[in-house]
Amino acid sequence: MRVFQRLSVVIHAITTSSGGLLVVLQRPDSVAGLLGVTTQSRVRFFPHLRKQDWTALLRPPTSAWESRAKRLHCEVSALNGHSNRLALVKRWMLPTYDIQFRVLHELMHVNIKRFFLQTGRRDPTTCPRQDCYQRESLAHCFWLCSPTQQTWSALRPIWSPLLRCTPSWLGFLLGTSELLHSSWAAHHKLAYGLWLILRGICMRSTWINRTNDAFGREAASPKAIAAGVKSSFVVHLRSLDRRRHRIKVDTATMYSFIQHLVSGPEDDEPLR
């Protein structure tokens, strides 16, 4: 009975607080204490296990994840800070638009993952968009496809005040801060947050329209997609402006940027 009571405490800690799961994962010795898996009670609970077997029960369950993460960071060193970027987006971004976690961890089901379904008629790995016959990888879906590039070009009046050049696929995927204009040095955190928000909205809009093409629904034109991205971006800016005291953003710079977007500047000069 006591074991079940202790187990309920663990489950309650996991389900009621975000920190509870971290405590359970990072402190397996505390879990062992709660469950009664101690040196004195191992024989009573696990009489059939040898010492090396029951000690394996107390190993941190994150060891496999950590080794996989280290391999991932070795392959793409710039991913070392992606968790911090996602944390910033989680605080600033409206929750509907955060699709970039799945993109970063390759959890999007693009057609290239259907290679095992190939038949003699049609290659199931090709891009579902009209008049596009390239293989649909993550890079192709979210950056290299012609409609996506046209949408990004139509969004130039929005991203040109933030970025000093057109990003590459890797720069877009990782949301690198090196792309920001030097004129934002005094408000680097604000500019970086806006860049990540714009990137997340673009990813979501791209995926929605790609899915509409894949399932035979009417897909929007690149200009219509760009207009929707701009509208969503302005909504995010106004939401940030309402919460400016809590997230500590510069009010004057935020208001200036909103006016810059709403007025629709004809030139692409960076915002000073």
PDB file of C-alpha atoms in Angstrom:
ATOM      1  CA  MET A   1       0.000   0.000   0.000  1.00  0.00           C
ATOM      2  CA  ARG A   2       2.833   2.352   0.875  1.00  0.00           C
ATOM      3  CA  VAL A   3       4.453   1.738  -2.515  1.00  0.00           C
ATOM      4  CA  PHE A   4       1.297   2.765  -4.354  1.00  0.00           C
ATOM      5  CA  GLN A   5       1.042   5.907  -2.244  1.00  0.00           C
ATOM      6  CA  ARG A   6       4.598   6.834  -3.145  1.00  0.00           C
ATOM      7  CA  LEU A   7       3.956   6.067  -6.798  1.00  0.00           C
ATOM      8  CA  SER A   8       0.922   8.358  -6.781  1.00  0.00           C
ATOM      9  CA  VAL A   9       3.148  11.152  -5.478  1.00  0.00           C
ATOM     10  CA  VAL A  10       5.460  10.711  -8.467  1.00  0.00           C
ATOM     11  CA  ILE A  11       2.573  10.680 -10.938  1.00  0.00           C
ATOM     12  CA  HIS A  12       1.078  13.752  -9.293  1.00  0.00           C
ATOM     13  CA  ALA A  13       4.413  15.581  -9.572  1.00  0.00           C
ATOM     14  CA  ILE A  14       4.682  14.719 -13.248  1.00  0.00           C
ATOM     15  CA  THR A  15       1.151  15.708 -14.194  1.00  0.00           C
ATOM     16  CA  THR A  16       0.708  18.864 -12.129  1.00  0.00           C
ATOM     17  CA  SER A  17       3.899  20.813 -12.771  1.00  0.00           C
ATOM     18  CA  SER A  18       6.405  21.180 -15.553  1.00  0.00           C
ATOM     19  CA  GLY A  19       9.212  21.043 -13.034  1.00  0.00           C
ATOM     20  CA  GLY A  20       8.026  17.742 -11.615  1.00  0.00           C
ATOM     21  CA  LEU A  21       9.019  15.839 -14.723  1.00  0.00           C
ATOM     22  CA  LEU A  22      12.480  17.394 -14.676  1.00  0.00           C
ATOM     23  CA  VAL A  23      12.946  16.416 -11.051  1.00  0.00           C
ATOM     24  CA  VAL A  24      11.937  12.836 -11.800  1.00  0.00           C
ATOM     25  CA  LEU A  25      14.234  12.636 -14.831  1.00  0.00           C
ATOM     26  CA  GLN A  26      17.234  14.406 -13.322  1.00  0.00           C
ATOM     27  CA  ARG A  27      17.020  12.893  -9.844  1.00  0.00           C
ATOM     28  CA  PRO A  28      16.424   9.165 -10.292  1.00  0.00           C
ATOM     29  CA  ASP A  29      17.698   8.592  -6.768  1.00  0.00           C
ATOM     30  CA  SER A  30      14.738  10.578  -5.442  1.00  0.00           C
ATOM     31  CA  VAL A  31      12.412   8.426  -7.540  1.00  0.00           C
ATOM     32  CA  ALA A  32      14.038   5.333  -6.114  1.00  0.00           C
ATOM     33  CA  GLY A  33      13.501   6.692  -2.623  1.00  0.00           C
ATOM     34  CA  LEU A  34       9.849   7.408  -3.312  1.00  0.00           C
ATOM     35  CA  LEU A  35       9.268   3.952  -4.762  1.00  0.00           C
ATOM     36  CA  GLY A  36      11.175   2.202  -1.996  1.00  0.00           C
ATOM     37  CA  VAL A  37      13.874   0.851  -4.325  1.00  0.00           C
ATOM     38  CA  THR A  38      16.700   1.114  -1.804  1.00  0.00           C
ATOM     39  CA  THR A  39      19.583  -1.160  -0.969  1.00  0.00           C
ATOM     40  CA  GLN A  40      17.686  -2.648   1.955  1.00  0.00           C
ATOM     41  CA  SER A  41      14.440  -3.252   0.088  1.00  0.00           C
ATOM     42  CA  ARG A  42      15.762  -4.449  -3.262  1.00  0.00           C
ATOM     43  CA  VAL A  43      15.595  -8.083  -2.174  1.00  0.00           C
ATOM     44  CA  ARG A  44      12.002  -7.702  -1.043  1.00  0.00           C
ATOM     45  CA  PHE A  45      10.862  -5.975  -4.269  1.00  0.00           C
ATOM     46  CA  PHE A  46      13.262  -7.536  -6.805  1.00  0.00           C
ATOM     47  CA  PRO A  47      14.437 -10.905  -5.419  1.00  0.00           C
ATOM     48  CA  HIS A  48      15.212 -12.296  -8.877  1.00  0.00           C
ATOM     49  CA  LEU A  49      17.591  -9.471  -9.896  1.00  0.00           C
ATOM     50  CA  ARG A  50      21.332  -9.424  -9.410  1.00  0.00           C
ATOM     51  CA  LYS A  51      23.123  -6.345  -8.101  1.00  0.00           C
ATOM     52  CA  GLN A  52      24.150  -5.070 -11.546  1.00  0.00           C
ATOM     53  CA  ASP A  53      20.566  -5.510 -12.742  1.00  0.00           C
ATOM     54  CA  TRP A  54      18.829  -3.551 -10.012  1.00  0.00           C
ATOM     55  CA  THR A  55      21.466  -0.808 -10.110  1.00  0.00           C
ATOM     56  CA  ALA A  56      20.574  -0.388 -13.772  1.00  0.00           C
ATOM     57  CA  LEU A  57      17.069   0.516 -12.654  1.00  0.00           C
ATOM     58  CA  LEU A  58      18.463   3.560 -10.875  1.00  0.00           C
ATOM     59  CA  ARG A  59      20.395   4.950 -13.844  1.00  0.00           C
ATOM     60  CA  PRO A  60      19.201   8.286 -15.207  1.00  0.00           C
ATOM     61  CA  PRO A  61      16.644   7.596 -17.933  1.00  0.00           C
ATOM     62  CA  THR A  62      17.961  10.596 -19.884  1.00  0.00           C
ATOM     63  CA  SER A  63      21.328   9.008 -20.702  1.00  0.00           C
ATOM     64  CA  ALA A  64      20.124   7.699 -24.070  1.00  0.00           C
ATOM     65  CA  TRP A  65      18.575  11.043 -24.931  1.00  0.00           C
ATOM     66  CA  GLU A  66      21.738  12.896 -23.953  1.00  0.00           C
ATOM     67  CA  SER A  67      23.929  10.723 -26.155  1.00  0.00           C
ATOM     68  CA  ARG A  68      21.561  11.206 -29.074  1.00  0.00           C
ATOM     69  CA  ALA A  69      21.534  14.950 -28.461  1.00  0.00           C
ATOM     70  CA  LYS A  70      25.337  15.032 -28.421  1.00  0.00           C
ATOM     71  CA  ARG A  71      25.444  13.267 -31.768  1.00  0.00           C
ATOM     72  CA  LEU A  72      22.924  15.723 -33.151  1.00  0.00           C
ATOM     73  CA  HIS A  73      24.927  18.702 -31.879  1.00  0.00           C
ATOM     74  CA  CYS A  74      28.081  17.278 -33.443  1.00  0.00           C
ATOM     75  CA  GLU A  75      26.329  17.058 -36.798  1.00  0.00           C
ATOM     76  CA  VAL A  76      24.825  20.550 -36.606  1.00  0.00           C
ATOM     77  CA  SER A  77      26.727  22.563 -34.024  1.00  0.00           C
ATOM     78  CA  ALA A  78      24.410  25.552 -34.416  1.00  0.00           C
ATOM     79  CA  LEU A  79      21.594  23.539 -32.838  1.00  0.00           C
ATOM     80  CA  ASN A  80      23.263  23.899 -29.440  1.00  0.00           C
ATOM     81  CA  GLY A  81      21.061  26.866 -28.607  1.00  0.00           C
ATOM     82  CA  HIS A  82      17.829  25.798 -30.260  1.00  0.00           C
ATOM     83  CA  SER A  83      16.138  25.029 -26.932  1.00  0.00           C
ATOM     84  CA  ASN A  84      16.740  28.604 -25.791  1.00  0.00           C
ATOM     85  CA  ARG A  85      15.262  29.902 -29.021  1.00  0.00           C
ATOM     86  CA  LEU A  86      12.166  27.776 -28.563  1.00  0.00           C
ATOM     87  CA  ALA A  87      11.839  29.010 -24.985  1.00  0.00           C
ATOM     88  CA  LEU A  88      11.907  32.603 -26.227  1.00  0.00           C
ATOM     89  CA  VAL A  89       9.283  31.836 -28.856  1.00  0.00           C
ATOM     90  CA  LYS A  90       7.089  30.093 -26.276  1.00  0.00           C
ATOM     91  CA  ARG A  91       7.023  33.251 -24.153  1.00  0.00           C
ATOM     92  CA  TRP A  92       6.461  35.697 -27.008  1.00  0.00           C
ATOM     93  CA  MET A  93       4.518  33.790 -29.621  1.00  0.00           C
ATOM     94  CA  LEU A  94       0.816  33.097 -29.753  1.00  0.00           C
ATOM     95  CA  PRO A  95       0.562  29.334 -29.158  1.00  0.00           C
ATOM     96  CA  THR A  96      -1.209  28.571 -32.436  1.00  0.00           C
ATOM     97  CA  TYR A  97       1.837  29.179 -34.567  1.00  0.00           C
ATOM     98  CA  ASP A  98       4.632  27.224 -32.920  1.00  0.00           C
ATOM     99  CA  ILE A  99       5.375  24.541 -35.507  1.00  0.00           C
ATOM    100  CA  GLN A 100       9.142  24.951 -35.513  1.00  0.00           C
ATOM    101  CA  PHE A 101       9.737  22.394 -32.735  1.00  0.00           C
ATOM    102  CA  ARG A 102       8.536  19.647 -35.073  1.00  0.00           C
ATOM    103  CA  VAL A 103      10.595  21.025 -37.948  1.00  0.00           C
ATOM    104  CA  LEU A 104      13.792  21.188 -35.879  1.00  0.00           C
ATOM    105  CA  HIS A 105      13.372  17.588 -34.725  1.00  0.00           C
ATOM    106  CA  GLU A 106      12.315  16.291 -38.169  1.00  0.00           C
ATOM    107  CA  LEU A 107       8.844  15.289 -37.018  1.00  0.00           C
ATOM    108  CA  MET A 108       7.063  16.679 -40.089  1.00  0.00           C
ATOM    109  CA  HIS A 109       5.736  13.951 -42.368  1.00  0.00           C
ATOM    110  CA  VAL A 110       7.001  15.222 -45.719  1.00  0.00           C
ATOM    111  CA  ASN A 111       6.687  12.968 -48.746  1.00  0.00           C
ATOM    112  CA  ILE A 112      10.324  11.894 -48.824  1.00  0.00           C
ATOM    113  CA  LYS A 113       9.499   9.682 -45.820  1.00  0.00           C
ATOM    114  CA  ARG A 114       7.184   7.659 -48.070  1.00  0.00           C
ATOM    115  CA  PHE A 115      10.033   6.217 -50.136  1.00  0.00           C
ATOM    116  CA  PHE A 116       8.977   2.674 -49.235  1.00  0.00           C
ATOM    117  CA  LEU A 117       5.639   3.173 -51.042  1.00  0.00           C
ATOM    118  CA  GLN A 118       7.168   3.668 -54.486  1.00  0.00           C
ATOM    119  CA  THR A 119       5.260   2.098 -57.357  1.00  0.00           C
ATOM    120  CA  GLY A 120       5.704   2.029 -61.099  1.00  0.00           C
ATOM    121  CA  ARG A 121       3.248   4.828 -61.804  1.00  0.00           C
ATOM    122  CA  ARG A 122       3.982   7.796 -59.615  1.00  0.00           C
ATOM    123  CA  ASP A 123       6.740   8.526 -57.169  1.00  0.00           C
ATOM    124  CA  PRO A 124       5.066   9.188 -53.771  1.00  0.00           C
ATOM    125  CA  THR A 125       8.073  11.205 -52.606  1.00  0.00           C
ATOM    126  CA  THR A 126       7.488  14.092 -55.022  1.00  0.00           C
ATOM    127  CA  CYS A 127       6.238  17.490 -53.908  1.00  0.00           C
ATOM    128  CA  PRO A 128       2.399  17.690 -53.831  1.00  0.00           C
ATOM    129  CA  ARG A 129       2.315  21.234 -55.214  1.00  0.00           C
ATOM    130  CA  GLN A 130       1.206  21.779 -58.771  1.00  0.00           C
ATOM    131  CA  ASP A 131       3.874  21.729 -61.495  1.00  0.00           C
ATOM    132  CA  CYS A 132       6.577  20.672 -59.033  1.00  0.00           C
ATOM    133  CA  TYR A 133       8.229  17.293 -59.484  1.00  0.00           C
ATOM    134  CA  GLN A 134      11.100  17.533 -56.994  1.00  0.00           C
ATOM    135  CA  ARG A 135      11.463  15.232 -54.016  1.00  0.00           C
ATOM    136  CA  GLU A 136       9.824  16.770 -50.988  1.00  0.00           C
ATOM    137  CA  SER A 137      12.365  17.028 -48.213  1.00  0.00           C
ATOM    138  CA  LEU A 138      12.094  19.428 -45.284  1.00  0.00           C
ATOM    139  CA  ALA A 139      14.360  21.888 -47.085  1.00  0.00           C
ATOM    140  CA  HIS A 140      12.276  21.679 -50.245  1.00  0.00           C
ATOM    141  CA  CYS A 141       8.937  21.975 -48.451  1.00  0.00           C
ATOM    142  CA  PHE A 142       9.792  24.951 -46.253  1.00  0.00           C
ATOM    143  CA  TRP A 143      12.346  26.799 -48.376  1.00  0.00           C
ATOM    144  CA  LEU A 144      13.358  25.569 -51.832  1.00  0.00           C
ATOM    145  CA  CYS A 145       9.975  25.026 -53.491  1.00  0.00           C
ATOM    146  CA  SER A 146       9.052  27.726 -56.008  1.00  0.00           C
ATOM    147  CA  PRO A 147       5.786  28.865 -54.292  1.00  0.00           C
ATOM    148  CA  THR A 148       7.645  29.113 -50.977  1.00  0.00           C
ATOM    149  CA  GLN A 149      10.360  31.256 -52.535  1.00  0.00           C
ATOM    150  CA  GLN A 150       7.723  33.478 -54.155  1.00  0.00           C
ATOM    151  CA  THR A 151       6.028  33.904 -50.784  1.00  0.00           C
ATOM    152  CA  TRP A 152       9.320  34.849 -49.146  1.00  0.00           C
ATOM    153  CA  SER A 153       9.997  37.389 -51.904  1.00  0.00           C
ATOM    154  CA  ALA A 154       6.548  38.900 -51.362  1.00  0.00           C
ATOM    155  CA  LEU A 155       7.378  39.192 -47.644  1.00  0.00           C
ATOM    156  CA  ARG A 156      10.517  41.217 -48.321  1.00  0.00           C
ATOM    157  CA  PRO A 157       9.018  44.495 -46.965  1.00  0.00           C
ATOM    158  CA  ILE A 158       8.525  42.683 -43.639  1.00  0.00           C
ATOM    159  CA  TRP A 159      11.821  40.864 -43.180  1.00  0.00           C
ATOM    160  CA  SER A 160      14.140  43.409 -44.822  1.00  0.00           C
ATOM    161  CA  PRO A 161      13.980  45.791 -41.809  1.00  0.00           C
ATOM    162  CA  LEU A 162      15.106  42.891 -39.608  1.00  0.00           C
ATOM    163  CA  LEU A 163      17.576  40.908 -41.723  1.00  0.00           C
ATOM    164  CA  ARG A 164      20.628  42.164 -43.559  1.00  0.00           C
ATOM    165  CA  CYS A 165      20.399  39.555 -46.330  1.00  0.00           C
ATOM    166  CA  THR A 166      18.262  36.719 -47.624  1.00  0.00           C
ATOM    167  CA  PRO A 167      18.833  33.737 -45.315  1.00  0.00           C
ATOM    168  CA  SER A 168      19.885  30.320 -46.495  1.00  0.00           C
ATOM    169  CA  TRP A 169      17.863  27.220 -45.651  1.00  0.00           C
ATOM    170  CA  LEU A 170      20.076  26.465 -42.646  1.00  0.00           C
ATOM    171  CA  GLY A 171      19.851  30.062 -41.443  1.00  0.00           C
ATOM    172  CA  PHE A 172      16.071  29.953 -41.779  1.00  0.00           C
ATOM    173  CA  LEU A 173      15.836  26.554 -40.064  1.00  0.00           C
ATOM    174  CA  LEU A 174      17.952  27.559 -37.073  1.00  0.00           C
ATOM    175  CA  GLY A 175      16.827  31.187 -36.883  1.00  0.00           C
ATOM    176  CA  THR A 176      20.385  32.444 -36.499  1.00  0.00           C
ATOM    177  CA  SER A 177      20.829  35.864 -34.938  1.00  0.00           C
ATOM    178  CA  GLU A 178      23.779  36.660 -37.215  1.00  0.00           C
ATOM    179  CA  LEU A 179      21.269  37.593 -39.931  1.00  0.00           C
ATOM    180  CA  LEU A 180      19.992  40.620 -38.004  1.00  0.00           C
ATOM    181  CA  HIS A 181      20.819  44.166 -39.079  1.00  0.00           C
ATOM    182  CA  SER A 182      23.528  45.863 -37.056  1.00  0.00           C
ATOM    183  CA  SER A 183      21.103  48.774 -36.575  1.00  0.00           C
ATOM    184  CA  TRP A 184      19.209  46.574 -34.089  1.00  0.00           C
ATOM    185  CA  ALA A 185      22.197  46.251 -31.755  1.00  0.00           C
ATOM    186  CA  ALA A 186      20.513  48.357 -29.070  1.00  0.00           C
ATOM    187  CA  HIS A 187      17.344  46.222 -29.265  1.00  0.00           C
ATOM    188  CA  HIS A 188      18.843  42.858 -30.145  1.00  0.00           C
ATOM    189  CA  LYS A 189      16.466  40.735 -28.047  1.00  0.00           C
ATOM    190  CA  LEU A 190      13.398  42.418 -29.539  1.00  0.00           C
ATOM    191  CA  ALA A 191      14.655  42.037 -33.116  1.00  0.00           C
ATOM    192  CA  TYR A 192      15.627  38.421 -32.519  1.00  0.00           C
ATOM    193  CA  GLY A 193      12.216  37.616 -31.069  1.00  0.00           C
ATOM    194  CA  LEU A 194      10.459  39.238 -34.036  1.00  0.00           C
ATOM    195  CA  TRP A 195      12.624  37.266 -36.462  1.00  0.00           C
ATOM    196  CA  LEU A 196      11.737  33.980 -34.736  1.00  0.00           C
ATOM    197  CA  ILE A 197       8.041  34.870 -34.711  1.00  0.00           C
ATOM    198  CA  LEU A 198       8.052  35.725 -38.420  1.00  0.00           C
ATOM    199  CA  ARG A 199       9.883  32.489 -39.150  1.00  0.00           C
ATOM    200  CA  GLY A 200       7.343  30.426 -37.193  1.00  0.00           C
ATOM    201  CA  ILE A 201       4.370  32.055 -38.927  1.00  0.00           C
ATOM    202  CA  CYS A 202       5.955  31.395 -42.328  1.00  0.00           C
ATOM    203  CA  MET A 203       6.489  27.739 -41.437  1.00  0.00           C
ATOM    204  CA  ARG A 204       2.898  27.289 -40.353  1.00  0.00           C
ATOM    205  CA  SER A 205       1.435  29.021 -43.418  1.00  0.00           C
ATOM    206  CA  THR A 206       3.708  27.011 -45.709  1.00  0.00           C
ATOM    207  CA  TRP A 207       2.658  23.725 -44.107  1.00  0.00           C
ATOM    208  CA  ILE A 208      -1.063  24.536 -44.240  1.00  0.00           C
ATOM    209  CA  ASN A 209      -0.953  25.398 -47.940  1.00  0.00           C
ATOM    210  CA  ARG A 210       1.230  22.419 -48.723  1.00  0.00           C
ATOM    211  CA  THR A 211      -1.335  20.176 -46.996  1.00  0.00           C
ATOM    212  CA  ASN A 212      -4.162  21.803 -48.957  1.00  0.00           C
ATOM    213  CA  ASP A 213      -2.326  20.918 -52.165  1.00  0.00           C
ATOM    214  CA  ALA A 214      -1.664  17.373 -50.981  1.00  0.00           C
ATOM    215  CA  PHE A 215      -5.347  16.681 -50.211  1.00  0.00           C
ATOM    216  CA  GLY A 216      -6.838  18.384 -53.249  1.00  0.00           C
ATOM    217  CA  ARG A 217      -8.096  21.504 -51.503  1.00  0.00           C
ATOM    218  CA  GLU A 218      -7.802  24.920 -53.038  1.00  0.00           C
ATOM    219  CA  ALA A 219      -4.368  26.330 -52.248  1.00  0.00           C
ATOM    220  CA  ALA A 220      -3.723  30.044 -51.890  1.00  0.00           C
ATOM    221  CA  SER A 221      -1.389  31.967 -54.166  1.00  0.00           C
ATOM    222  CA  PRO A 222       2.003  33.120 -52.843  1.00  0.00           C
ATOM    223  CA  LYS A 223       0.733  36.707 -52.585  1.00  0.00           C
ATOM    224  CA  ALA A 224      -2.311  35.582 -50.594  1.00  0.00           C
ATOM    225  CA  ILE A 225      -0.076  33.530 -48.295  1.00  0.00           C
ATOM    226  CA  ALA A 226       2.201  36.535 -47.797  1.00  0.00           C
ATOM    227  CA  ALA A 227      -0.801  38.714 -46.939  1.00  0.00           C
ATOM    228  CA  GLY A 228      -1.915  36.178 -44.328  1.00  0.00           C
ATOM    229  CA  VAL A 229       1.593  36.008 -42.860  1.00  0.00           C
ATOM    230  CA  LYS A 230       1.718  39.800 -42.610  1.00  0.00           C
ATOM    231  CA  SER A 231      -1.684  39.906 -40.914  1.00  0.00           C
ATOM    232  CA  SER A 232      -0.661  37.252 -38.374  1.00  0.00           C
ATOM    233  CA  PHE A 233       2.649  39.013 -37.750  1.00  0.00           C
ATOM    234  CA  VAL A 234       0.887  42.304 -37.007  1.00  0.00           C
ATOM    235  CA  VAL A 235      -1.430  40.460 -34.585  1.00  0.00           C
ATOM    236  CA  HIS A 236       1.636  39.113 -32.774  1.00  0.00           C
ATOM    237  CA  LEU A 237       3.182  42.569 -32.621  1.00  0.00           C
ATOM    238  CA  ARG A 238       0.051  44.041 -31.093  1.00  0.00           C
ATOM    239  CA  SER A 239      -0.110  41.169 -28.619  1.00  0.00           C
ATOM    240  CA  LEU A 240       3.484  41.895 -27.621  1.00  0.00           C
ATOM    241  CA  ASP A 241       2.658  45.572 -27.279  1.00  0.00           C
ATOM    242  CA  ARG A 242      -0.192  44.759 -24.877  1.00  0.00           C
ATOM    243  CA  ARG A 243       2.164  42.590 -22.800  1.00  0.00           C
ATOM    244  CA  ARG A 244       5.152  44.923 -23.058  1.00  0.00           C
ATOM    245  CA  HIS A 245       5.476  45.418 -19.300  1.00  0.00           C
ATOM    246  CA  ARG A 246       5.588  41.692 -18.624  1.00  0.00           C
ATOM    247  CA  ILE A 247       8.044  40.728 -21.364  1.00  0.00           C
ATOM    248  CA  LYS A 248      10.025  44.000 -21.133  1.00  0.00           C
ATOM    249  CA  VAL A 249      10.186  45.155 -24.754  1.00  0.00           C
ATOM    250  CA  ASP A 250      10.985  48.658 -25.919  1.00  0.00           C
ATOM    251  CA  THR A 251       7.620  50.359 -26.465  1.00  0.00           C
ATOM    252  CA  ALA A 252       8.792  53.073 -28.858  1.00  0.00           C
ATOM    253  CA  THR A 253      10.636  50.625 -31.100  1.00  0.00           C
ATOM    254  CA  MET A 254       7.693  48.226 -31.116  1.00  0.00           C
ATOM    255  CA  TYR A 255       5.231  50.981 -32.029  1.00  0.00           C
ATOM    256  CA  SER A 256       7.550  52.235 -34.775  1.00  0.00           C
ATOM    257  CA  PHE A 257       7.829  48.755 -36.251  1.00  0.00           C
ATOM    258  CA  ILE A 258       4.045  48.268 -36.218  1.00  0.00           C
ATOM    259  CA  GLN A 259       3.556  51.583 -38.033  1.00  0.00           C
ATOM    260  CA  HIS A 260       6.244  50.570 -40.499  1.00  0.00           C
ATOM    261  CA  LEU A 261       4.379  47.362 -41.368  1.00  0.00           C
ATOM    262  CA  VAL A 262       0.884  48.842 -41.453  1.00  0.00           C
ATOM    263  CA  SER A 263       1.921  51.753 -43.673  1.00  0.00           C
ATOM    264  CA  GLY A 264       3.574  49.402 -46.169  1.00  0.00           C
ATOM    265  CA  PRO A 265       6.926  51.015 -47.042  1.00  0.00           C
ATOM    266  CA  GLU A 266       7.911  51.034 -50.669  1.00  0.00           C
ATOM    267  CA  ASP A 267      11.644  50.860 -50.068  1.00  0.00           C
ATOM    268  CA  ASP A 268      13.588  48.112 -48.359  1.00  0.00           C
ATOM    269  CA  GLU A 269      15.834  50.261 -46.194  1.00  0.00           C
ATOM    270  CA  PRO A 270      16.455  48.892 -42.713  1.00  0.00           C
ATOM    271  CA  LEU A 271      14.522  50.441 -39.892  1.00  0.00           C
ATOM    272  CA  ARG A 272      16.767  52.786 -37.887  1.00  0.00           C
TER     273      ARG A 272
END
